[in-house]
Short mmCIF file of C-alpha atoms in Angstrom, two decimals:
data_model
loop_
_atom_site.label_atom_id
_atom_site.label_comp_id
_atom_site.label_asym_id
_atom_site.label_seq_id
_atom_site.Cartn_x
_atom_site.Cartn_y
_atom_site.Cartn_z
CA PRO A 1 5.07 -14.76 3.21
CA ILE A 2 3.16 -12.09 1.24
CA ALA A 3 1.58 -10.85 4.46
CA GLY A 4 5.04 -10.85 6.00
CA VAL A 5 6.29 -8.62 3.19
CA ALA A 6 3.50 -6.14 3.81
CA LEU A 7 4.21 -6.25 7.54
CA THR A 8 7.89 -5.53 7.08
CA ASN A 9 7.06 -2.67 4.70
CA MET A 10 4.88 -1.12 7.36
CA ALA A 11 7.53 -1.79 10.00
CA MET A 12 9.83 0.53 8.06
CA SER A 13 7.11 3.17 7.87
CA VAL A 14 6.43 2.84 11.59
CA THR A 15 10.17 3.14 12.25
CA ASP A 16 10.28 6.42 10.31
CA THR A 17 7.25 7.74 12.19
CA LEU A 18 8.45 6.84 15.69
CA MET A 19 11.98 8.10 15.10
CA SER A 20 10.61 11.38 13.69
CA ALA A 21 8.67 11.88 16.94
CA ALA A 22 12.02 12.56 18.63
CA PHE A 23 12.09 15.90 16.76
CA GLY A 24 8.68 16.94 18.12
CA THR A 25 5.01 16.76 17.18
CA GLU A 26 5.43 19.14 14.21
CA ALA A 27 8.22 16.99 12.76
CA LEU A 28 6.05 13.89 13.15
CA ALA A 29 3.19 15.63 11.37
CA ALA A 30 5.55 16.76 8.58
CA VAL A 31 6.77 13.22 7.94
CA ALA A 32 3.18 11.96 8.02
CA VAL A 33 2.05 14.42 5.34
CA GLY A 34 5.06 13.75 3.09
CA SER A 35 4.93 9.98 3.53
CA ASP A 36 1.20 9.67 2.96
CA TYR A 37 1.22 11.92 -0.09
CA TYR A 38 4.06 9.85 -1.54
CA SER A 39 2.11 6.68 -0.80
CA ILE A 40 -0.95 7.92 -2.69
CA LEU A 41 1.13 8.29 -5.85
CA PHE A 42 3.10 5.08 -5.26
CA TYR A 43 -0.13 3.08 -5.07
CA LEU A 44 -1.01 4.40 -8.52
CA VAL A 45 2.19 2.81 -9.86
CA PHE A 46 1.61 -0.34 -7.82
CA GLY A 47 -1.89 -0.84 -9.22
CA LEU A 48 -0.81 -0.42 -12.82
CA VAL A 49 2.03 -2.92 -12.37
CA ALA A 50 -0.34 -5.35 -10.64
CA GLY A 51 -2.26 -5.56 -13.91
CA ILE A 52 0.45 -7.95 -15.15
CA SER A 53 -0.03 -10.45 -12.28
CA PRO A 54 -2.93 -12.62 -13.59
CA ALA A 55 -1.28 -13.08 -17.01
CA TYR A 56 2.13 -13.68 -15.42
CA ALA A 57 0.74 -16.28 -13.01
CA ALA A 58 -1.09 -18.06 -15.85
CA ALA A 59 2.01 -18.07 -18.10
CA SER A 60 4.07 -19.43 -15.20
CA ALA A 61 1.51 -22.20 -14.62
CA ARG A 62 1.84 -23.17 -18.31
CA ASP A 63 5.66 -22.87 -18.10
CA ASP A 64 5.57 -20.60 -21.17
CA GLY A 65 9.04 -19.00 -21.16
CA ALA A 66 8.47 -16.94 -24.31
CA GLU A 67 5.29 -15.39 -22.94
CA LEU A 68 6.98 -14.62 -19.63
CA ALA A 69 9.75 -12.74 -21.47
CA VAL A 70 7.13 -10.67 -23.31
CA LEU A 71 5.33 -9.93 -20.04
CA ARG A 72 8.57 -8.85 -18.34
CA THR A 73 9.19 -6.33 -21.13
CA VAL A 74 5.63 -5.06 -20.87
CA GLY A 75 5.90 -4.80 -17.09
CA TRP A 76 9.03 -2.65 -17.20
CA ILE A 77 7.43 -0.31 -19.72
CA VAL A 78 4.36 0.15 -17.53
CA ALA A 79 6.34 0.49 -14.27
CA LEU A 80 8.91 2.99 -15.55
CA GLY A 81 6.37 5.00 -17.52
CA ALA A 82 4.07 5.40 -14.52
CA THR A 83 6.97 6.31 -12.22
CA PHE A 84 8.26 9.12 -14.40
CA LEU A 85 4.74 10.54 -14.63
CA VAL A 86 4.22 10.75 -10.85
CA PHE A 87 7.78 11.77 -9.88
CA PRO A 88 7.34 15.54 -10.42
CA VAL A 89 3.99 15.48 -8.62
CA VAL A 90 5.73 14.32 -5.43
CA TRP A 91 8.88 16.42 -5.90
CA PHE A 92 6.98 19.73 -6.11
CA ALA A 93 4.36 18.83 -3.47
CA PRO A 94 5.78 21.10 -0.71
CA GLY A 95 5.20 24.08 -2.98
CA TYR A 96 1.51 23.56 -3.64
CA LEU A 97 -0.05 21.51 -0.82
CA SER A 98 -0.53 24.72 1.19
CA LEU A 99 -3.23 25.60 -1.33
CA ILE A 100 -5.51 22.98 0.26
CA GLY A 101 -5.05 24.36 3.76
CA ILE A 102 -2.07 22.46 5.16
CA ASP A 103 -0.01 24.49 7.61
CA ALA A 104 2.98 26.00 5.80
CA ALA A 105 5.19 25.28 8.80
CA ILE A 106 4.45 21.55 8.51
CA LEU A 107 5.24 21.60 4.79
CA ASP A 108 8.49 23.49 5.32
CA ALA A 109 9.59 21.09 8.03
CA GLY A 110 9.01 18.11 5.74
CA ALA A 111 10.13 19.56 2.38
CA GLY A 112 13.47 17.73 2.34
CA TYR A 113 11.85 14.48 3.38
CA THR A 114 9.18 14.72 0.67
CA ARG A 115 11.72 15.35 -2.09
CA ALA A 116 13.82 12.44 -0.90
CA MET A 117 10.71 10.26 -1.13
CA ALA A 118 10.20 11.44 -4.71
CA LEU A 119 13.64 10.03 -5.53
CA THR A 120 12.67 6.84 -3.70
CA LEU A 121 9.96 6.26 -6.32
CA LEU A 122 12.64 5.27 -8.85
CA PRO A 123 14.04 2.17 -7.09
CA MET A 124 10.61 1.38 -5.66
CA CYS A 125 9.12 0.97 -9.15
CA ALA A 126 11.65 -1.83 -9.71
CA VAL A 127 10.84 -3.33 -6.30
CA CYS A 128 7.14 -3.22 -7.15
CA PHE A 129 7.50 -5.08 -10.45
CA LEU A 130 9.94 -7.66 -9.11
CA ARG A 131 7.62 -8.40 -6.20
CA ASN A 132 4.70 -8.96 -8.56
CA ARG A 133 6.77 -11.35 -10.65
CA LEU A 134 8.06 -13.40 -7.73
CA THR A 135 4.56 -13.58 -6.23
CA ALA A 136 3.06 -14.69 -9.55
CA ILE A 137 5.55 -17.57 -9.84
CA GLU A 138 4.75 -18.46 -6.21
CA LYS A 139 8.14 -17.56 -4.74
CA PRO A 140 7.08 -15.01 -2.09
CA GLY A 141 9.56 -16.39 0.42
CA ALA A 142 12.38 -14.77 -1.57
CA ILE A 143 10.64 -11.41 -1.26
CA LEU A 144 10.15 -11.87 2.47
CA ARG A 145 13.83 -12.61 3.09
CA VAL A 146 14.91 -9.47 1.25
CA THR A 147 12.32 -7.26 2.90
CA MET A 148 13.06 -8.52 6.40
CA SER A 149 16.74 -7.77 5.93
CA ALA A 150 15.76 -4.22 4.93
CA ILE A 151 14.17 -3.44 8.33
CA PRO A 152 17.39 -3.24 10.38
CA LEU A 153 19.16 -1.55 7.46
CA ASN A 154 16.45 1.13 7.30
CA ALA A 155 16.58 1.66 11.07
CA LEU A 156 20.37 1.97 11.05
CA LEU A 157 20.37 4.40 8.13
CA ASN A 158 17.60 6.40 9.80
CA TYR A 159 19.65 6.73 12.98
CA LEU A 160 22.84 7.73 11.18
CA LEU A 161 21.25 10.15 8.71
CA MET A 162 18.66 11.68 11.05
CA PHE A 163 20.71 12.10 14.23
CA GLY A 164 24.24 12.20 12.83
CA VAL A 165 27.43 10.43 13.83
CA MET A 166 30.99 11.37 14.87
CA GLY A 167 30.25 15.06 15.35
CA TRP A 168 27.96 15.42 12.32
CA ASP A 169 24.54 16.75 13.36
CA GLY A 170 22.59 14.70 10.80
CA MET A 171 19.80 15.72 8.41
CA GLY A 172 16.82 15.63 10.76
CA VAL A 173 13.64 14.23 9.25
CA THR A 174 15.15 14.62 5.77
CA GLY A 175 17.48 11.81 6.77
CA ALA A 176 14.50 9.46 7.01
CA GLY A 177 13.74 10.10 3.34
CA ALA A 178 17.37 9.58 2.35
CA ALA A 179 17.39 6.32 4.30
CA SER A 180 14.26 5.21 2.46
CA PHE A 181 15.95 5.83 -0.91
CA LEU A 182 19.04 3.84 0.02
CA THR A 183 16.97 1.00 1.48
CA ALA A 184 14.78 0.85 -1.64
CA ALA A 185 17.87 0.70 -3.87
CA TYR A 186 19.20 -2.22 -1.81
CA MET A 187 15.85 -4.04 -2.07
CA ALA A 188 15.67 -3.56 -5.84
CA ALA A 189 19.16 -5.01 -6.32
CA ALA A 190 18.50 -7.93 -3.97
CA LEU A 191 15.15 -8.81 -5.55
CA ALA A 192 16.66 -8.69 -9.04
CA ARG A 193 19.26 -11.19 -7.87
CA MET A 194 16.52 -13.37 -6.34
CA ALA A 195 14.53 -13.31 -9.57
CA ARG A 196 17.59 -14.36 -11.55
CA ALA A 197 18.20 -17.22 -9.10
CA GLN A 198 14.64 -18.39 -9.82
CA ARG A 199 15.38 -18.19 -13.58
CA ASP A 200 12.87 -15.36 -13.86
CA HIS A 201 14.85 -13.04 -16.08
CA GLY A 202 15.28 -12.00 -19.70
CA LEU A 203 13.31 -9.71 -22.02
CA SER A 204 11.72 -10.18 -25.40
CA ARG A 205 13.20 -8.57 -28.50
CA TRP A 206 9.93 -6.83 -29.34
CA ILE A 207 7.18 -5.01 -27.48
CA ASP A 208 3.70 -6.51 -27.46
CA TRP A 209 1.66 -3.30 -27.44
CA ALA A 210 -1.58 -5.28 -27.27
CA GLN A 211 -0.36 -6.77 -23.99
CA VAL A 212 0.60 -3.28 -22.77
CA ARG A 213 -2.99 -2.17 -23.40
CA GLU A 214 -4.34 -5.32 -21.72
CA THR A 215 -2.12 -4.73 -18.68
CA LEU A 216 -3.36 -1.15 -18.43
CA ARG A 217 -6.96 -2.31 -18.90
CA ILE A 218 -6.63 -4.61 -15.90
CA GLY A 219 -4.20 -2.48 -13.91
CA LEU A 220 -5.87 0.92 -14.15
CA PRO A 221 -9.02 -0.23 -12.30
CA ILE A 222 -6.74 -1.81 -9.68
CA SER A 223 -4.96 1.54 -9.30
CA VAL A 224 -8.24 3.37 -8.91
CA THR A 225 -9.46 0.74 -6.44
CA ILE A 226 -6.29 1.00 -4.35
CA LEU A 227 -6.43 4.78 -4.47
CA ALA A 228 -10.09 4.66 -3.44
CA GLU A 229 -9.28 2.36 -0.53
CA PHE A 230 -5.90 3.66 0.61
CA GLY A 231 -6.07 7.10 -0.91
CA VAL A 232 -9.09 8.02 1.15
CA TYR A 233 -7.14 7.26 4.33
CA LEU A 234 -3.93 8.85 3.11
CA GLY A 235 -5.85 11.82 1.75
CA ALA A 236 -7.48 12.10 5.15
CA THR A 237 -4.01 12.96 6.47
CA LEU A 238 -4.07 16.13 4.40
CA PHE A 239 -7.57 16.94 5.71
CA VAL A 240 -6.83 16.06 9.35
CA ALA A 241 -3.75 18.32 9.21
CA GLY A 242 -6.22 21.19 9.32
CA PHE A 243 -7.24 20.17 12.85
CA GLY A 244 -3.74 20.78 14.22
CA ALA A 245 -0.57 18.91 15.06
CA ASP A 246 -2.13 16.74 17.82
CA ALA A 247 -4.83 15.37 15.53
CA THR A 248 -2.33 14.87 12.70
CA ALA A 249 0.12 12.98 14.92
CA ALA A 250 -2.65 10.72 16.30
CA HIS A 251 -3.96 10.06 12.80
CA ALA A 252 -0.46 9.32 11.48
CA LEU A 253 0.30 6.82 14.22
CA THR A 254 -3.07 5.06 13.83
CA LEU A 255 -2.62 4.94 10.06
CA ARG A 256 0.72 3.16 10.46
CA ILE A 257 -0.88 0.62 12.76
CA ALA A 258 -3.69 0.25 10.22
CA GLY A 259 -1.05 -0.56 7.62
CA VAL A 260 0.40 -3.26 9.84
CA VAL A 261 -3.07 -4.73 10.37
CA TYR A 262 -3.86 -4.52 6.66
CA ALA A 263 -0.75 -6.58 5.85
CA VAL A 264 -2.61 -9.78 6.72
CA SER A 265 -5.47 -8.92 4.40
CA ALA A 266 -3.05 -7.84 1.66
CA GLY A 267 -1.33 -11.21 1.85
CA LEU A 268 -4.64 -13.04 1.53
CA SER A 269 -5.69 -10.82 -1.36
CA GLN A 270 -2.52 -11.30 -3.43
CA ALA A 271 -2.32 -15.03 -2.70
CA SER A 272 -5.96 -15.42 -3.73
CA THR A 273 -5.28 -13.59 -7.00
CA VAL A 274 -2.36 -15.85 -7.89
CA ARG A 275 -4.09 -19.08 -6.85
CA MET A 276 -7.26 -18.17 -8.74
CA ALA A 277 -5.36 -17.23 -11.92
CA ARG A 278 -3.20 -20.36 -11.84
CA GLY A 279 -6.21 -22.54 -11.06
CA LEU A 280 -8.11 -21.19 -14.05
CA ALA A 281 -5.05 -21.64 -16.30
CA GLU A 282 -4.85 -25.27 -15.23
CA GLY A 283 -8.56 -25.74 -15.87
CA GLY A 284 -9.45 -26.66 -12.30
CA ARG A 285 -12.94 -25.47 -11.30
CA ASP A 286 -12.72 -27.41 -8.03
CA LEU A 287 -9.42 -25.70 -7.27
CA SER A 288 -11.07 -22.30 -7.79
CA HIS A 289 -13.87 -23.20 -5.36
CA SER A 290 -11.43 -24.40 -2.72
CA THR A 291 -9.46 -21.16 -3.14
CA ILE A 292 -12.64 -19.18 -2.43
CA ARG A 293 -13.46 -21.20 0.68
CA ALA A 294 -9.90 -20.92 1.99
CA ALA A 295 -9.69 -17.18 1.35
CA PHE A 296 -12.92 -16.34 3.17
CA GLY A 297 -12.24 -18.75 6.03
CA LEU A 298 -8.79 -17.28 6.68
CA ALA A 299 -10.15 -13.74 6.39
CA LEU A 300 -12.79 -14.34 9.05
CA GLY A 301 -10.27 -15.90 11.42
CA ALA A 302 -7.68 -13.18 10.95
CA GLY A 303 -10.27 -10.44 11.36
CA SER A 304 -11.42 -11.83 14.70
CA ILE A 305 -7.87 -11.96 16.08
CA LEU A 306 -6.99 -8.46 14.89
CA LEU A 307 -10.20 -6.98 16.30
CA VAL A 308 -9.29 -8.15 19.80
CA ALA A 309 -5.68 -6.98 19.46
CA LEU A 310 -6.72 -3.49 18.32
CA ALA A 311 -9.31 -3.17 21.07
CA LEU A 312 -6.57 -3.88 23.63
CA ALA A 313 -4.29 -1.34 21.93
CA ALA A 314 -7.01 1.31 22.13
CA ALA A 315 -7.41 0.70 25.86
CA ALA A 316 -3.65 1.01 26.45
CA ALA A 317 -3.04 4.04 24.21
CA PRO A 318 -3.73 6.84 26.79
CA VAL A 319 -1.07 5.35 29.07
CA VAL A 320 1.55 4.18 26.55
CA LEU A 321 1.61 6.92 23.91
CA PRO A 322 2.57 9.87 26.15
CA GLY A 323 5.69 7.89 27.00
CA LEU A 324 6.60 7.86 23.29
CA GLY A 325 6.57 11.64 23.08
CA LEU A 326 2.98 12.35 22.04
CA SER A 327 0.96 14.89 23.96
CA THR A 328 -1.91 13.78 26.20
CA ASP A 329 -4.48 15.18 23.75
CA ALA A 330 -2.89 13.32 20.85
CA ALA A 331 -2.88 10.09 22.86
CA MET A 332 -6.60 10.38 23.65
CA ILE A 333 -7.46 11.01 20.00
CA ALA A 334 -5.32 8.03 19.00
CA ALA A 335 -7.20 5.80 21.46
CA TRP A 336 -10.52 6.59 19.78
CA LEU A 337 -9.04 6.09 16.32
CA LEU A 338 -7.64 2.69 17.32
CA PHE A 339 -11.08 1.64 18.56
CA ILE A 340 -12.64 2.58 15.22
CA LEU A 341 -9.84 0.73 13.44
CA ALA A 342 -10.72 -2.37 15.47
CA LEU A 343 -14.30 -2.19 14.19
CA THR A 344 -13.08 -2.29 10.57
CA GLU A 345 -11.84 -5.85 11.15
CA PHE A 346 -15.45 -7.04 11.03
CA VAL A 347 -15.44 -6.44 7.26
CA GLU A 348 -12.05 -5.37 5.84
CA PRO A 349 -10.29 -8.78 5.64
CA VAL A 350 -13.27 -10.41 3.92
CA GLY A 351 -13.56 -7.54 1.46
CA CYS A 352 -9.85 -7.79 0.59
CA ALA A 353 -10.11 -11.55 0.05
CA ALA A 354 -13.07 -11.01 -2.29
CA SER A 355 -11.16 -8.35 -4.23
CA GLY A 356 -8.18 -10.67 -4.69
CA LEU A 357 -10.37 -13.50 -5.98
CA LEU A 358 -11.98 -11.21 -8.54
CA ARG A 359 -8.59 -9.95 -9.76
CA GLY A 360 -7.57 -13.54 -10.39
CA LYS A 361 -10.51 -13.73 -12.81
CA LYS A 362 -9.48 -10.37 -14.36
CA ASP A 363 -12.68 -8.84 -13.00
CA THR A 364 -11.38 -5.45 -11.85
CA ARG A 365 -13.67 -2.78 -13.29
CA VAL A 366 -16.87 -3.44 -11.29
CA PRO A 367 -14.97 -3.83 -7.97
CA MET A 368 -13.39 -0.47 -8.81
CA TYR A 369 -16.85 1.08 -8.95
CA PHE A 370 -17.68 -0.46 -5.58
CA ALA A 371 -14.50 0.90 -4.01
CA VAL A 372 -15.01 4.40 -5.37
CA PHE A 373 -18.68 4.48 -4.37
CA GLY A 374 -18.13 3.06 -0.91
CA ASN A 375 -15.05 5.02 0.10
CA TRP A 376 -15.67 8.30 -1.68
CA GLY A 377 -19.43 8.31 -2.28
CA VAL A 378 -20.30 7.17 1.24
CA GLY A 379 -17.19 7.43 3.43
CA VAL A 380 -15.99 10.94 2.54
CA PRO A 381 -19.38 12.70 2.85
CA ALA A 382 -20.05 10.89 6.12
CA GLY A 383 -16.60 11.85 7.42
CA LEU A 384 -17.18 15.50 6.53
CA VAL A 385 -20.51 15.52 8.34
CA PHE A 386 -19.13 13.80 11.44
CA SER A 387 -15.93 15.85 11.63
CA LEU A 388 -17.17 19.33 10.71
CA PHE A 389 -20.90 19.53 11.43
CA LEU A 390 -20.84 17.30 14.52
CA GLY A 391 -17.48 18.68 15.64
CA LEU A 392 -15.77 15.29 16.06
CA GLY A 393 -12.59 16.27 14.19
CA ALA A 394 -10.25 13.39 13.31
CA ILE A 395 -12.51 10.92 15.14
CA GLY A 396 -15.40 11.86 12.85
CA VAL A 397 -13.21 11.42 9.78
CA TRP A 398 -12.39 7.84 10.77
CA ALA A 399 -16.01 7.04 11.65
CA GLY A 400 -17.06 8.11 8.17
CA LEU A 401 -14.31 6.06 6.56
CA LEU A 402 -15.46 2.99 8.51
CA LEU A 403 -18.92 3.39 7.00
CA GLY A 404 -17.48 3.70 3.49
CA LEU A 405 -15.20 0.68 3.89
CA THR A 406 -18.11 -1.45 5.05
CA THR A 407 -20.19 -0.47 2.04
CA ALA A 408 -17.43 -1.34 -0.44
CA ALA A 409 -16.62 -4.67 1.27
CA VAL A 410 -20.23 -5.89 1.26
CA LEU A 411 -20.69 -5.07 -2.43
CA THR A 412 -17.40 -6.79 -3.38
CA VAL A 413 -18.30 -9.99 -1.52
CA LEU A 414 -21.65 -10.08 -3.33
CA ARG A 415 -19.77 -9.76 -6.63
CA VAL A 416 -17.89 -13.00 -5.91
CA ARG A 417 -21.22 -14.79 -5.62
CA ARG A 418 -22.07 -13.65 -9.16
CA HIS A 419 -19.21 -15.82 -10.48
#
């Protein structure tokens, strides 16, 4: 179910991307830049909130209602505080991203969309915390039902707000951002109702500042790790935008597909975190070992299946993508990027499973170092060399990121062996 949640999240992102393509390649690139920049900041909030998960899972395993109330209070403080810090960074992004070389025309085309996504941060912080809570108490099916119902709602709102209805011309790509805000508000309300139905509600009358610090101690490395892993790909959107609209559109489409693929690994990672934390709270060493074996076994199987699927997608891309509105050049670039994405499935699922297991043991700082070193210390320099000095453009960027991802995954798996 957790993987299903991640898949449905990406389905909404893919919907936005494909529907934006109807307004042209520049509009697609504009939505890609705004969406990916928003995502970078959202993952910062997500990581900080995720710092509550091991303690919440352990308290749930002990059926400690008082501790759960304290943790809910702490979680809201962390989630809301982080959201209000990153909100202005997204809101004013169209005014300053040109300083790093992004085409001003792309930024102007997506300004309304980006500001709508800044507003979307507010309900999404609630969605983020509620998801963590329901996952920690092992009720991910409730999250999946809500998120699946949001897919058709998002598509309908996109259509109405982007293209208009009954003589109204619509808002263009800005409508996609407005639809995202309304969909996020619906999800927050529905998840809050689900949590109440599971008796997961109520706050403490006092704030445990020690627990706030502990949550930040665990969550901040998770944020940095997520930013190192996802941020390097999302940040690559800003860099690839310098190679033109064709490269940006191909990168954006491949990145959405990468998100869909990553959903499986994300599900394994979060489930491993919860099972490890609950197993340790219950004092079961054998349970912890079986969790490790299950996580790695499932990761290897899923990676093999996804590798084949992506290889087939890469072969079909030059024929299929021009029919969706992309230029021939963009379709050829996308085919190469999909092939590189397929290669990541040799290592990425196993690395995610290892990361989830370590989070369940509250071991987040050292894996953070691995993620930063692999993705930014190895992947970014390699991508710069391949793309600029070898002239491979967006293809070189993705080849470098593959090398960085592999480095981080190998180091993280070795860390599990230390425990």
